[in-house]
mmCIF file of C-alpha atoms and ligand atoms in Angstrom:
data_model
loop_
_atom_site.group_PDB
_atom_site.id
_atom_site.type_symbol
_atom_site.label_atom_id
_atom_site.label_comp_id
_atom_site.label_asym_id
_atom_site.label_seq_id
_atom_site.Cartn_x
_atom_site.Cartn_y
_atom_site.Cartn_z
ATOM 1 C CA MET A 6 -12.072 -14.946 -2.454
ATOM 2 C CA LEU A 7 -8.720 -15.735 -3.217
ATOM 3 C CA LEU A 8 -7.204 -14.415 -6.397
ATOM 4 C CA ASP A 9 -7.511 -16.836 -9.491
ATOM 5 C CA ARG A 10 -3.891 -18.605 -10.049
ATOM 6 C CA ARG A 11 -3.045 -19.590 -13.252
ATOM 7 C CA THR A 12 -1.923 -23.367 -12.828
ATOM 8 C CA PHE A 13 1.739 -23.185 -14.078
ATOM 9 C CA ALA A 14 2.828 -26.030 -16.320
ATOM 10 C CA ALA A 15 5.071 -28.624 -13.431
ATOM 11 C CA GLY A 16 8.472 -28.898 -15.257
ATOM 12 C CA SER A 17 11.190 -29.568 -13.124
ATOM 13 C CA ALA A 18 11.956 -27.984 -10.120
ATOM 14 C CA ALA A 19 15.454 -27.689 -10.545
ATOM 15 C CA LEU A 20 16.819 -24.240 -11.752
ATOM 16 C CA LEU A 21 18.808 -23.972 -14.245
ATOM 17 C CA SER A 22 21.997 -21.522 -14.510
ATOM 18 C CA GLY A 23 22.287 -19.724 -17.341
ATOM 19 C CA CYS A 24 19.251 -19.579 -19.791
ATOM 20 C CA ALA A 25 18.657 -22.926 -20.840
ATOM 21 C CA THR A 26 15.139 -23.971 -20.269
ATOM 22 C CA THR A 27 13.864 -27.194 -18.858
ATOM 23 C CA SER A 28 12.021 -28.547 -22.116
ATOM 24 C CA GLY A 29 15.695 -27.745 -23.484
ATOM 25 C CA ARG A 30 14.649 -24.293 -25.512
ATOM 26 C CA ARG A 31 17.020 -21.286 -25.653
ATOM 27 C CA PHE A 32 16.263 -18.059 -23.628
ATOM 28 C CA SER A 33 19.013 -15.954 -25.381
ATOM 29 C CA ASP A 34 17.774 -12.851 -24.339
ATOM 30 C CA CYS A 35 16.781 -13.683 -21.031
ATOM 31 C CA THR A 36 17.603 -11.801 -18.156
ATOM 32 C CA PRO A 37 18.845 -13.722 -15.495
ATOM 33 C CA LEU A 38 17.001 -12.916 -11.931
ATOM 34 C CA ALA A 39 17.548 -14.614 -8.617
ATOM 35 C CA PRO A 40 14.765 -16.965 -7.816
ATOM 36 C CA VAL A 41 13.009 -16.631 -4.282
ATOM 37 C CA ILE A 42 13.221 -19.337 -2.577
ATOM 38 C CA ALA A 43 9.073 -20.077 -1.076
ATOM 39 C CA ASP A 44 9.580 -23.284 1.264
ATOM 40 C CA GLU A 45 7.649 -23.577 4.105
ATOM 41 C CA SER A 46 10.883 -23.231 5.939
ATOM 42 C CA ARG A 47 11.649 -19.722 5.216
ATOM 43 C CA ILE A 48 8.353 -18.564 6.647
ATOM 44 C CA ILE A 49 9.299 -15.860 9.175
ATOM 45 C CA ARG A 50 5.894 -15.007 10.172
ATOM 46 C CA THR A 51 2.352 -14.527 8.941
ATOM 47 C CA MET A 52 0.019 -11.370 8.819
ATOM 48 C CA ALA A 53 -2.730 -10.019 7.687
ATOM 49 C CA GLY A 54 -5.047 -6.745 7.759
ATOM 50 C CA LEU A 55 -8.479 -4.809 6.688
ATOM 51 C CA ARG A 56 -8.430 -2.482 3.524
ATOM 52 C CA PRO A 57 -10.702 0.311 4.123
ATOM 53 C CA TYR A 58 -12.396 0.041 0.736
ATOM 54 C CA ARG A 59 -14.903 2.036 -0.998
ATOM 55 C CA ARG A 60 -15.847 1.178 -4.470
ATOM 56 C CA GLN A 61 -16.232 4.931 -4.692
ATOM 57 C CA GLY A 62 -13.197 5.841 -3.843
ATOM 58 C CA PHE A 63 -11.533 8.045 -0.630
ATOM 59 C CA VAL A 64 -13.346 10.631 0.711
ATOM 60 C CA VAL A 65 -11.637 14.061 1.105
ATOM 61 C CA ARG A 66 -14.252 17.110 2.216
ATOM 62 C CA GLN A 67 -15.101 18.668 4.618
ATOM 63 C CA GLU A 68 -18.083 19.614 7.046
ATOM 64 C CA ALA A 69 -18.862 21.365 9.985
ATOM 65 C CA LEU A 70 -19.586 19.571 13.394
ATOM 66 C CA GLY A 71 -21.160 22.067 15.811
ATOM 67 C CA GLU A 72 -18.555 24.800 16.256
ATOM 68 C CA LYS A 73 -15.164 22.676 14.482
ATOM 69 C CA ARG A 74 -14.430 22.496 10.877
ATOM 70 C CA LEU A 75 -14.103 18.466 10.825
ATOM 71 C CA VAL A 76 -12.191 17.406 7.052
ATOM 72 C CA HIS A 77 -12.634 13.594 6.407
ATOM 73 C CA ASN A 78 -9.447 11.813 4.984
ATOM 74 C CA TYR A 79 -10.236 7.697 4.718
ATOM 75 C CA GLY A 80 -10.959 4.745 2.661
ATOM 76 C CA HIS A 81 -7.897 3.991 0.535
ATOM 77 C CA GLY A 82 -8.580 1.103 -0.201
ATOM 78 C CA GLY A 83 -5.749 -1.263 -1.757
ATOM 79 C CA GLY A 84 -4.104 1.981 -2.019
ATOM 80 C CA GLY A 85 -3.129 3.985 0.994
ATOM 81 C CA ILE A 86 0.670 3.527 1.340
ATOM 82 C CA THR A 87 0.739 4.815 -2.341
ATOM 83 C CA LEU A 88 -1.578 7.690 -2.004
ATOM 84 C CA SER A 89 -1.527 9.068 1.709
ATOM 85 C CA TRP A 90 0.463 11.932 1.134
ATOM 86 C CA GLY A 91 -2.049 13.389 -2.012
ATOM 87 C CA THR A 92 -4.970 12.737 -0.170
ATOM 88 C CA SER A 93 -3.364 14.526 2.843
ATOM 89 C CA LYS A 94 -2.441 17.085 0.593
ATOM 90 C CA LEU A 95 -5.695 17.833 -0.626
ATOM 91 C CA ALA A 96 -7.320 17.737 2.910
ATOM 92 C CA THR A 97 -5.045 20.095 4.387
ATOM 93 C CA GLU A 98 -5.809 22.634 1.466
ATOM 94 C CA LEU A 99 -9.462 22.178 2.564
ATOM 95 C CA GLY A 100 -9.311 22.594 6.433
ATOM 96 C CA LEU A 101 -6.149 24.664 7.147
ATOM 97 C CA GLN A 102 -7.464 27.803 4.674
ATOM 98 C CA GLY A 103 -8.058 30.721 7.372
ATOM 99 C CA HIS A 104 -7.767 28.527 10.152
ATOM 100 C CA SER A 105 -5.614 29.470 13.372
ATOM 101 C CA GLY A 106 -4.761 28.036 16.578
ATOM 102 C CA SER A 107 -3.946 24.263 17.278
ATOM 103 C CA VAL A 108 -5.158 21.187 15.209
ATOM 104 C CA ALA A 109 -6.494 17.396 15.624
ATOM 105 C CA VAL A 110 -5.696 14.236 14.009
ATOM 106 C CA ILE A 111 -7.562 11.373 14.510
ATOM 107 C CA GLY A 112 -5.542 8.013 13.350
ATOM 108 C CA SER A 113 -2.228 7.440 13.648
ATOM 109 C CA GLY A 114 -1.743 5.112 10.461
ATOM 110 C CA VAL A 115 -0.380 6.189 7.109
ATOM 111 C CA VAL A 116 -2.815 8.706 6.210
ATOM 112 C CA GLY A 117 -3.231 10.130 9.808
ATOM 113 C CA LEU A 118 0.952 10.819 10.272
ATOM 114 C CA SER A 119 1.097 12.706 6.845
ATOM 115 C CA THR A 120 -2.118 14.665 7.288
ATOM 116 C CA ALA A 121 -0.398 15.790 10.670
ATOM 117 C CA ARG A 122 3.272 15.701 8.798
ATOM 118 C CA LEU A 123 1.803 18.548 6.730
ATOM 119 C CA VAL A 124 -0.104 20.487 9.223
ATOM 120 C CA GLN A 125 3.433 20.861 10.917
ATOM 121 C CA GLU A 126 5.139 22.273 7.983
ATOM 122 C CA ALA A 127 2.213 24.730 7.513
ATOM 123 C CA GLY A 128 3.298 26.140 10.973
ATOM 124 C CA PHE A 129 0.688 25.281 13.095
ATOM 125 C CA ALA A 130 0.595 22.206 16.477
ATOM 126 C CA VAL A 131 -0.868 19.095 16.155
ATOM 127 C CA THR A 132 -2.576 16.371 18.803
ATOM 128 C CA ILE A 133 -3.152 13.169 17.410
ATOM 129 C CA TYR A 134 -5.472 11.066 18.363
ATOM 130 C CA ALA A 135 -5.579 7.274 18.140
ATOM 131 C CA ALA A 136 -7.080 4.511 19.407
ATOM 132 C CA SER A 137 -3.701 2.635 18.176
ATOM 133 C CA LEU A 138 -0.142 3.643 17.461
ATOM 134 C CA PRO A 139 2.234 1.958 14.734
ATOM 135 C CA PRO A 140 3.167 -0.920 14.526
ATOM 136 C CA ASP A 141 -0.618 -1.765 15.558
ATOM 137 C CA THR A 142 -2.406 -0.338 12.485
ATOM 138 C CA THR A 143 -3.450 -1.776 8.836
ATOM 139 C CA SER A 144 -0.837 0.774 7.650
ATOM 140 C CA ASN A 145 1.611 -1.539 9.327
ATOM 141 C CA VAL A 146 0.457 -4.606 7.722
ATOM 142 C CA ALA A 147 0.693 -3.182 4.256
ATOM 143 C CA GLY A 148 2.686 -4.657 0.976
ATOM 144 C CA GLY A 149 3.934 -1.084 0.353
ATOM 145 C CA GLN A 150 4.286 -1.087 -2.841
ATOM 146 C CA PHE A 151 3.541 2.693 -4.596
ATOM 147 C CA HIS A 152 0.619 1.784 -6.970
ATOM 148 C CA PRO A 153 -3.255 2.719 -6.398
ATOM 149 C CA PHE A 154 -4.044 -0.881 -6.404
ATOM 150 C CA ALA A 155 -7.680 -1.458 -5.725
ATOM 151 C CA VAL A 156 -8.475 1.787 -4.557
ATOM 152 C CA PHE A 157 -12.037 2.205 -6.021
ATOM 153 C CA HIS A 158 -14.747 0.656 -8.688
ATOM 154 C CA ALA A 159 -14.153 2.366 -12.238
ATOM 155 C CA GLY A 160 -18.298 2.194 -12.525
ATOM 156 C CA ASP A 161 -18.818 3.728 -8.977
ATOM 157 C CA VAL A 162 -16.808 6.916 -8.916
ATOM 158 C CA THR A 163 -17.735 10.983 -10.300
ATOM 159 C CA PRO A 164 -15.962 13.031 -12.439
ATOM 160 C CA GLU A 165 -14.894 14.891 -9.295
ATOM 161 C CA PHE A 166 -13.455 12.130 -7.520
ATOM 162 C CA MET A 167 -11.020 11.555 -10.435
ATOM 163 C CA THR A 168 -9.725 15.011 -10.435
ATOM 164 C CA GLN A 169 -8.849 14.663 -6.516
ATOM 165 C CA PHE A 170 -7.472 11.034 -7.992
ATOM 166 C CA THR A 171 -4.926 11.890 -10.016
ATOM 167 C CA ARG A 172 -3.899 14.803 -8.216
ATOM 168 C CA ALA A 173 -3.349 13.055 -4.792
ATOM 169 C CA LEU A 174 -1.091 10.316 -6.761
ATOM 170 C CA ASP A 175 0.601 13.336 -8.707
ATOM 171 C CA TYR A 176 1.363 14.963 -5.513
ATOM 172 C CA SER A 177 2.406 11.325 -3.343
ATOM 173 C CA TRP A 178 4.667 10.445 -5.846
ATOM 174 C CA ARG A 179 6.604 13.608 -6.269
ATOM 175 C CA ARG A 180 6.733 13.255 -2.157
ATOM 176 C CA TYR A 181 8.356 9.658 -2.070
ATOM 177 C CA GLN A 182 10.588 10.532 -4.115
ATOM 178 C CA ILE A 183 12.418 13.004 -1.818
ATOM 179 C CA MET A 184 12.049 10.444 0.695
ATOM 180 C CA VAL A 185 13.889 7.543 -0.864
ATOM 181 C CA GLY A 186 16.880 6.015 1.090
ATOM 182 C CA ASP A 187 17.246 3.734 4.126
ATOM 183 C CA ASP A 188 15.845 6.238 7.021
ATOM 184 C CA TYR A 189 12.278 5.820 5.327
ATOM 185 C CA GLY A 190 12.748 2.428 3.812
ATOM 186 C CA ILE A 191 12.209 3.183 0.549
ATOM 187 C CA ARG A 192 13.509 2.076 -2.582
ATOM 188 C CA TRP A 193 13.007 2.082 -6.201
ATOM 189 C CA LEU A 194 12.199 -1.784 -7.856
ATOM 190 C CA PRO A 195 12.100 -3.052 -11.291
ATOM 191 C CA THR A 196 9.094 -4.551 -11.287
ATOM 192 C CA TYR A 197 7.762 -7.373 -13.249
ATOM 193 C CA VAL A 198 4.135 -7.851 -14.117
ATOM 194 C CA GLU A 199 2.331 -10.926 -16.190
ATOM 195 C CA ALA A 200 0.231 -9.383 -19.194
ATOM 196 C CA GLY A 201 -3.014 -9.147 -18.536
ATOM 197 C CA SER A 202 -3.238 -6.991 -15.240
ATOM 198 C CA VAL A 203 -1.570 -4.201 -17.115
ATOM 199 C CA GLU A 204 -3.161 -0.492 -16.353
ATOM 200 C CA ASP A 205 -3.032 2.616 -18.755
ATOM 201 C CA LYS A 206 -0.815 5.280 -17.315
ATOM 202 C CA VAL A 207 -2.120 6.566 -14.355
ATOM 203 C CA ILE A 208 -0.457 10.049 -14.448
ATOM 204 C CA ALA A 209 1.684 11.138 -17.235
ATOM 205 C CA ASN A 210 4.434 10.132 -15.756
ATOM 206 C CA PHE A 211 3.794 7.008 -13.339
ATOM 207 C CA PRO A 212 4.992 4.700 -14.035
ATOM 208 C CA PRO A 213 8.015 5.898 -15.388
ATOM 209 C CA ILE A 214 10.136 3.784 -17.341
ATOM 210 C CA ASN A 215 7.739 1.031 -18.912
ATOM 211 C CA ARG A 216 8.174 -1.916 -21.356
ATOM 212 C CA MET A 217 6.621 -4.982 -22.696
ATOM 213 C CA LEU A 218 8.967 -7.996 -22.475
ATOM 214 C CA GLY A 219 8.632 -11.060 -24.722
ATOM 215 C CA GLU A 220 8.662 -14.643 -23.245
ATOM 216 C CA ALA A 221 11.969 -14.983 -24.479
ATOM 217 C CA GLU A 222 13.518 -11.793 -22.620
ATOM 218 C CA HIS A 223 12.567 -12.496 -18.433
ATOM 219 C CA PRO A 224 13.214 -16.096 -16.631
ATOM 220 C CA PHE A 225 9.612 -16.009 -15.655
ATOM 221 C CA PRO A 226 7.325 -19.046 -16.245
ATOM 222 C CA ALA A 227 4.931 -16.591 -18.428
ATOM 223 C CA GLY A 228 3.949 -15.119 -21.306
ATOM 224 C CA SER A 229 4.532 -11.493 -22.023
ATOM 225 C CA MET A 230 5.571 -9.485 -18.977
ATOM 226 C CA PHE A 231 5.171 -5.636 -18.516
ATOM 227 C CA ARG A 232 8.412 -4.449 -16.669
ATOM 228 C CA TYR A 233 8.579 -0.765 -14.660
ATOM 229 C CA ASP A 234 10.350 0.786 -11.968
ATOM 230 C CA THR A 235 8.317 2.238 -8.971
ATOM 231 C CA MET A 236 8.776 3.035 -5.155
ATOM 232 C CA TYR A 237 8.514 0.101 -2.175
ATOM 233 C CA VAL A 238 8.650 1.466 1.112
ATOM 234 C CA GLU A 239 8.971 -1.163 4.086
ATOM 235 C CA THR A 240 6.142 0.409 6.600
ATOM 236 C CA GLY A 241 7.101 -0.950 9.760
ATOM 237 C CA ARG A 242 10.556 1.181 9.251
ATOM 238 C CA TYR A 243 8.985 4.049 7.587
ATOM 239 C CA LEU A 244 5.927 4.658 9.756
ATOM 240 C CA ARG A 245 8.209 4.659 13.252
ATOM 241 C CA GLN A 246 10.165 7.152 11.420
ATOM 242 C CA MET A 247 7.174 9.424 10.507
ATOM 243 C CA MET A 248 6.222 9.307 14.299
ATOM 244 C CA ARG A 249 9.776 10.517 14.596
ATOM 245 C CA ASP A 250 9.193 13.559 13.021
ATOM 246 C CA PHE A 251 6.282 13.952 14.165
ATOM 247 C CA GLN A 252 7.687 14.326 17.516
ATOM 248 C CA VAL A 253 10.495 15.825 16.877
ATOM 249 C CA ALA A 254 8.241 19.000 15.568
ATOM 250 C CA GLY A 255 6.680 19.131 18.616
ATOM 251 C CA GLY A 256 3.914 16.696 18.359
ATOM 252 C CA LYS A 257 1.608 15.482 21.050
ATOM 253 C CA ILE A 258 0.295 12.170 20.964
ATOM 254 C CA GLU A 259 -2.886 10.570 22.934
ATOM 255 C CA VAL A 260 -3.815 6.935 22.834
ATOM 256 C CA ARG A 261 -7.638 6.950 23.087
ATOM 257 C CA ARG A 262 -10.597 5.641 20.895
ATOM 258 C CA LEU A 263 -13.309 8.472 20.209
ATOM 259 C CA ALA A 264 -16.464 6.365 20.002
ATOM 260 C CA ALA A 265 -18.990 9.254 18.504
ATOM 261 C CA PRO A 266 -18.953 12.404 17.034
ATOM 262 C CA ALA A 267 -19.738 14.097 19.956
ATOM 263 C CA GLU A 268 -16.461 13.146 21.827
ATOM 264 C CA ILE A 269 -14.818 15.354 18.994
ATOM 265 C CA ALA A 270 -17.113 17.847 19.257
ATOM 266 C CA ALA A 271 -15.694 18.160 22.896
ATOM 267 C CA LEU A 272 -11.794 18.036 21.944
ATOM 268 C CA GLN A 273 -10.744 21.455 22.535
ATOM 269 C CA GLU A 274 -8.957 21.816 19.055
ATOM 270 C CA ARG A 275 -11.652 23.930 16.548
ATOM 271 C CA LEU A 276 -9.855 21.800 13.167
ATOM 272 C CA VAL A 277 -10.125 18.259 13.409
ATOM 273 C CA PHE A 278 -8.590 15.824 10.443
ATOM 274 C CA ASN A 279 -10.397 12.172 10.820
ATOM 275 C CA CYS A 280 -7.807 9.727 9.243
ATOM 276 C CA THR A 281 -9.346 6.477 11.104
ATOM 277 C CA GLY A 282 -8.987 4.028 8.107
ATOM 278 C CA LEU A 283 -11.777 1.582 8.422
ATOM 279 C CA GLY A 284 -12.508 2.574 11.618
ATOM 280 C CA ALA A 285 -14.687 5.754 9.847
ATOM 281 C CA ARG A 286 -17.429 3.177 9.002
ATOM 282 C CA ASP A 287 -18.646 3.031 12.979
ATOM 283 C CA LEU A 288 -17.549 6.507 14.328
ATOM 284 C CA PHE A 289 -19.643 8.263 11.217
ATOM 285 C CA GLY A 290 -21.856 5.609 10.067
ATOM 286 C CA ASP A 291 -20.192 5.080 6.163
ATOM 287 C CA GLN A 292 -21.872 2.228 5.762
ATOM 288 C CA GLU A 293 -20.159 2.509 1.503
ATOM 289 C CA LEU A 294 -16.680 1.236 3.905
ATOM 290 C CA GLN A 295 -16.024 -2.638 3.653
ATOM 291 C CA PRO A 296 -13.306 -4.615 4.657
ATOM 292 C CA VAL A 297 -11.017 -6.299 2.147
ATOM 293 C CA ARG A 298 -8.780 -8.441 3.964
ATOM 294 C CA GLY A 299 -5.201 -9.479 2.550
ATOM 295 C CA GLN A 300 -3.389 -11.900 4.162
ATOM 296 C CA LEU A 301 0.608 -12.614 3.744
ATOM 297 C CA ALA A 302 3.121 -15.277 4.381
ATOM 298 C CA ILE A 303 6.890 -13.414 5.016
ATOM 299 C CA LEU A 304 9.795 -15.085 4.132
ATOM 300 C CA GLU A 305 13.338 -14.406 5.566
ATOM 301 C CA PRO A 306 15.012 -11.849 3.758
ATOM 302 C CA GLN A 307 17.287 -12.597 0.704
ATOM 303 C CA PRO A 308 19.129 -9.452 0.069
ATOM 304 C CA GLU A 309 19.755 -11.150 -3.753
ATOM 305 C CA VAL A 310 16.328 -10.048 -5.038
ATOM 306 C CA ARG A 311 16.089 -7.114 -6.222
ATOM 307 C CA TYR A 312 12.702 -7.176 -8.197
ATOM 308 C CA ALA A 313 9.308 -7.730 -7.802
ATOM 309 C CA ALA A 314 6.563 -9.722 -9.333
ATOM 310 C CA LEU A 315 2.929 -9.060 -9.749
ATOM 311 C CA GLY A 316 0.601 -11.723 -11.492
ATOM 312 C CA ALA A 317 -2.060 -14.682 -11.293
ATOM 313 C CA PHE A 318 0.221 -16.239 -8.599
ATOM 314 C CA GLY A 319 -0.113 -13.472 -5.997
ATOM 315 C CA TYR A 320 2.603 -11.022 -5.369
ATOM 316 C CA MET A 321 6.421 -10.665 -4.182
ATOM 317 C CA PHE A 322 7.436 -7.645 -2.731
ATOM 318 C CA PRO A 323 11.272 -8.105 -1.618
ATOM 319 C CA ARG A 324 12.207 -6.262 1.752
ATOM 320 C CA ALA A 325 14.573 -5.706 4.479
ATOM 321 C CA ASP A 326 12.353 -7.090 6.584
ATOM 322 C CA GLY A 327 11.470 -10.108 4.956
ATOM 323 C CA ILE A 328 10.213 -11.563 1.032
ATOM 324 C CA LEU A 329 6.307 -10.276 1.380
ATOM 325 C CA LEU A 330 3.925 -12.881 -0.607
ATOM 326 C CA GLY A 331 0.715 -12.261 -0.944
ATOM 327 C CA GLY A 332 -2.627 -11.983 -3.189
ATOM 328 C CA THR A 333 -5.394 -12.319 -1.171
ATOM 329 C CA PHE A 334 -8.764 -9.896 -1.623
ATOM 330 C CA GLU A 335 -11.070 -11.246 0.422
ATOM 331 C CA ARG A 336 -14.172 -8.385 0.800
ATOM 332 C CA ASP A 337 -16.360 -8.510 3.611
ATOM 333 C CA VAL A 338 -14.175 -10.285 5.986
ATOM 334 C CA TRP A 339 -13.662 -8.688 9.033
ATOM 335 C CA ASP A 340 -11.140 -11.126 10.834
ATOM 336 C CA ALA A 341 -7.654 -9.870 11.025
ATOM 337 C CA THR A 342 -6.193 -13.079 11.484
ATOM 338 C CA PRO A 343 -3.576 -15.184 8.708
ATOM 339 C CA GLN A 344 -5.666 -18.253 7.906
ATOM 340 C CA PRO A 345 -3.294 -21.132 7.511
ATOM 341 C CA SER A 346 -4.828 -22.664 4.608
ATOM 342 C CA ASP A 347 -5.106 -19.585 2.346
ATOM 343 C CA ILE A 348 -0.978 -19.085 3.576
ATOM 344 C CA ALA A 349 -0.602 -22.243 2.340
ATOM 345 C CA ARG A 350 -2.371 -21.464 -1.015
ATOM 346 C CA ILE A 351 -0.426 -18.291 -0.797
ATOM 347 C CA LEU A 352 2.799 -20.371 -0.569
ATOM 348 C CA ALA A 353 2.079 -22.962 -2.988
ATOM 349 C CA SER A 354 1.441 -20.541 -6.340
ATOM 350 C CA HIS A 355 4.657 -18.696 -5.304
ATOM 351 C CA LYS A 356 6.527 -21.481 -5.169
ATOM 352 C CA ARG A 357 5.295 -22.717 -8.630
ATOM 353 C CA PHE A 358 6.068 -19.671 -10.006
ATOM 354 C CA PHE A 359 9.390 -19.039 -8.653
ATOM 355 C CA ASP A 360 10.553 -23.100 -9.361
ATOM 356 C CA GLY A 361 9.766 -22.446 -12.794
ATOM 357 C CA PHE A 362 11.735 -20.290 -13.609
ATOM 358 C CA ARG A 363 13.619 -20.368 -16.884
ATOM 359 C CA CYS A 364 17.065 -19.003 -16.059
ATOM 360 C CA ALA A 365 18.183 -17.766 -12.885
ATOM 361 C CA ALA A 366 21.070 -15.571 -11.697
HETATM 362 C C1 FAD B 426 -2.015 -7.180 2.997
HETATM 363 C C2 FAD B 426 -2.504 -5.919 2.411
HETATM 364 C C3 FAD B 426 -1.542 -4.624 1.531
HETATM 365 C C4 FAD B 426 -1.554 -3.627 1.089
HETATM 366 N N1 FAD B 426 -0.742 -3.589 0.445
HETATM 367 C C5 FAD B 426 -0.838 -1.979 0.012
HETATM 368 C C6 FAD B 426 0.176 -1.503 -0.969
HETATM 369 O O1 FAD B 426 1.667 -2.104 -1.677
HETATM 370 N N2 FAD B 426 0.689 -0.576 -1.500
HETATM 371 C C7 FAD B 426 -0.468 0.616 -1.259
HETATM 372 O O2 FAD B 426 -0.162 1.732 -1.397
HETATM 373 N N3 FAD B 426 -1.544 0.402 0.245
HETATM 374 C C8 FAD B 426 -1.239 -1.268 0.390
HETATM 375 N N4 FAD B 426 -2.229 -1.496 1.297
HETATM 376 C C9 FAD B 426 -3.009 -0.998 2.048
HETATM 377 C C10 FAD B 426 -3.147 0.149 3.144
HETATM 378 O O3 FAD B 426 -2.518 -0.483 3.968
HETATM 379 C C11 FAD B 426 -4.329 0.795 3.798
HETATM 380 O O4 FAD B 426 -4.719 1.360 2.732
HETATM 381 C C12 FAD B 426 -3.717 1.821 4.801
HETATM 382 O O5 FAD B 426 -2.906 1.706 5.702
HETATM 383 C C13 FAD B 426 -4.962 2.995 5.296
HETATM 384 O O6 FAD B 426 -4.208 3.940 6.238
HETATM 385 P P1 FAD B 426 -5.009 4.494 7.054
HETATM 386 O O7 FAD B 426 -4.289 5.718 7.673
HETATM 387 O O8 FAD B 426 -6.259 4.963 6.269
HETATM 388 O O9 FAD B 426 -5.836 3.755 8.402
HETATM 389 P P2 FAD B 426 -5.116 2.759 9.636
HETATM 390 O O10 FAD B 426 -3.642 2.468 9.090
HETATM 391 O O11 FAD B 426 -5.976 1.675 9.672
HETATM 392 O O12 FAD B 426 -4.905 3.874 10.589
HETATM 393 C C14 FAD B 426 -6.149 4.114 11.257
HETATM 394 C C15 FAD B 426 -6.018 5.187 12.457
HETATM 395 O O13 FAD B 426 -7.199 5.540 13.015
HETATM 396 C C16 FAD B 426 -7.194 5.100 14.074
HETATM 397 N N5 FAD B 426 -8.589 4.936 14.604
HETATM 398 C C17 FAD B 426 -9.597 3.874 14.041
HETATM 399 N N6 FAD B 426 -11.122 4.003 14.557
HETATM 400 C C18 FAD B 426 -10.426 5.293 15.575
HETATM 401 C C19 FAD B 426 -11.592 5.672 16.527
HETATM 402 N N7 FAD B 426 -12.843 5.906 16.590
HETATM 403 N N8 FAD B 426 -10.673 6.535 17.466
HETATM 404 C C20 FAD B 426 -9.335 6.950 17.376
HETATM 405 N N9 FAD B 426 -8.872 6.173 16.714
HETATM 406 C C21 FAD B 426 -9.030 5.502 16.024
HETATM 407 C C22 FAD B 426 -5.970 3.436 14.078
HETATM 408 O O14 FAD B 426 -5.959 3.156 15.731
HETATM 409 C C23 FAD B 426 -5.094 3.984 13.707
HETATM 410 O O15 FAD B 426 -3.971 5.101 14.475
HETATM 411 C C24 FAD B 426 -2.188 -3.302 1.339
HETATM 412 C C25 FAD B 426 -3.128 -3.466 2.762
HETATM 413 C C26 FAD B 426 -3.234 -4.821 3.191
HETATM 414 C C27 FAD B 426 -3.958 -5.583 4.525
#
């Protein structure tokens, strides 16, 4: 199912410099921003991915598997980039206690790679076993906004989960901050969100700077907008660098699909981290895991666009590898291919939004 989209007043498509509106009304406090040119001719690729969603939230817990210790770290829904360092920190705190010897990590998406790096940082040798490597993971498809969006359903989580969630978010938030820069493709951007989808502060300092902007203070064809700063991860570049870091630190990678727990039990390592994302559904029979498909239209980069925007129209994240337009959350859809009709709708809703700018840089 596509997100509901607001029907914007058609208005004139002509963009005006300065702060006059198409109706002649003045927006004297309007901060001009560069609009995205959401034209079909600018699409450079389309993508779709399946978010590994559980209504009860991600799973970080350990169990015995024969002689081995198995630590789960999967089910991050729409927030796996955001939470990866944090849940991996929780998982390694559980698993590494009292352990000696080498370690196996199953999965080479963002969660597997951050788990593997934390295990290496703690001084252990690691082998990653993964059916597919970047760029062929769901993590590569992600938009990469630091925000724990669509991670659980509020009515279905336990207080214990919420403790894990806030601890994970806090650790991730601090860890990403020390990785900002071109090496990892991480940068801060002001983010504008249509009022109505505003969430409370999830942890004390996230989002850090935030303010509600009145209609006259921003260029968007919308009423009040919430503005905050957060980090954005260019996922292709980030995962590439994480793989390099892992290998430079002596990590080994074996491309291999593990079909059943018995195959895991046969691995030589006595400690195994399960970071298989949606794959955990088949591998461990977790029927609570469900795919939530997201589709993206990627436009040619526009370096002058240095803000992100979210709302009823969908979302726009500007990255060096393209301007990402998204906004679908389709439950229980297993087909990870972009649908031309949905892509056309994503493009049209963004075009209405950006063509409706009331002042432009
Ligand atoms: C369109 C879209 C936009 C998104 N935007 C954001 C965003 O802005 N911010 C954010 O935080 N998150 C976002 N997400 C969510 C994010 O992509 C996921 O939560 C995250 O990628 C999950 O990471 P993972 O490592 O658990 O899974 P994956 O990236 O799927 O990696 C799983 C790994 O396990 C391996 N594997 C699976 N099964 C087996 C098996 N049986 N044997 C061996 N290996 C196996 C796979 O080959 C792969 O290497 C988005 C997702 C989508 C689809």
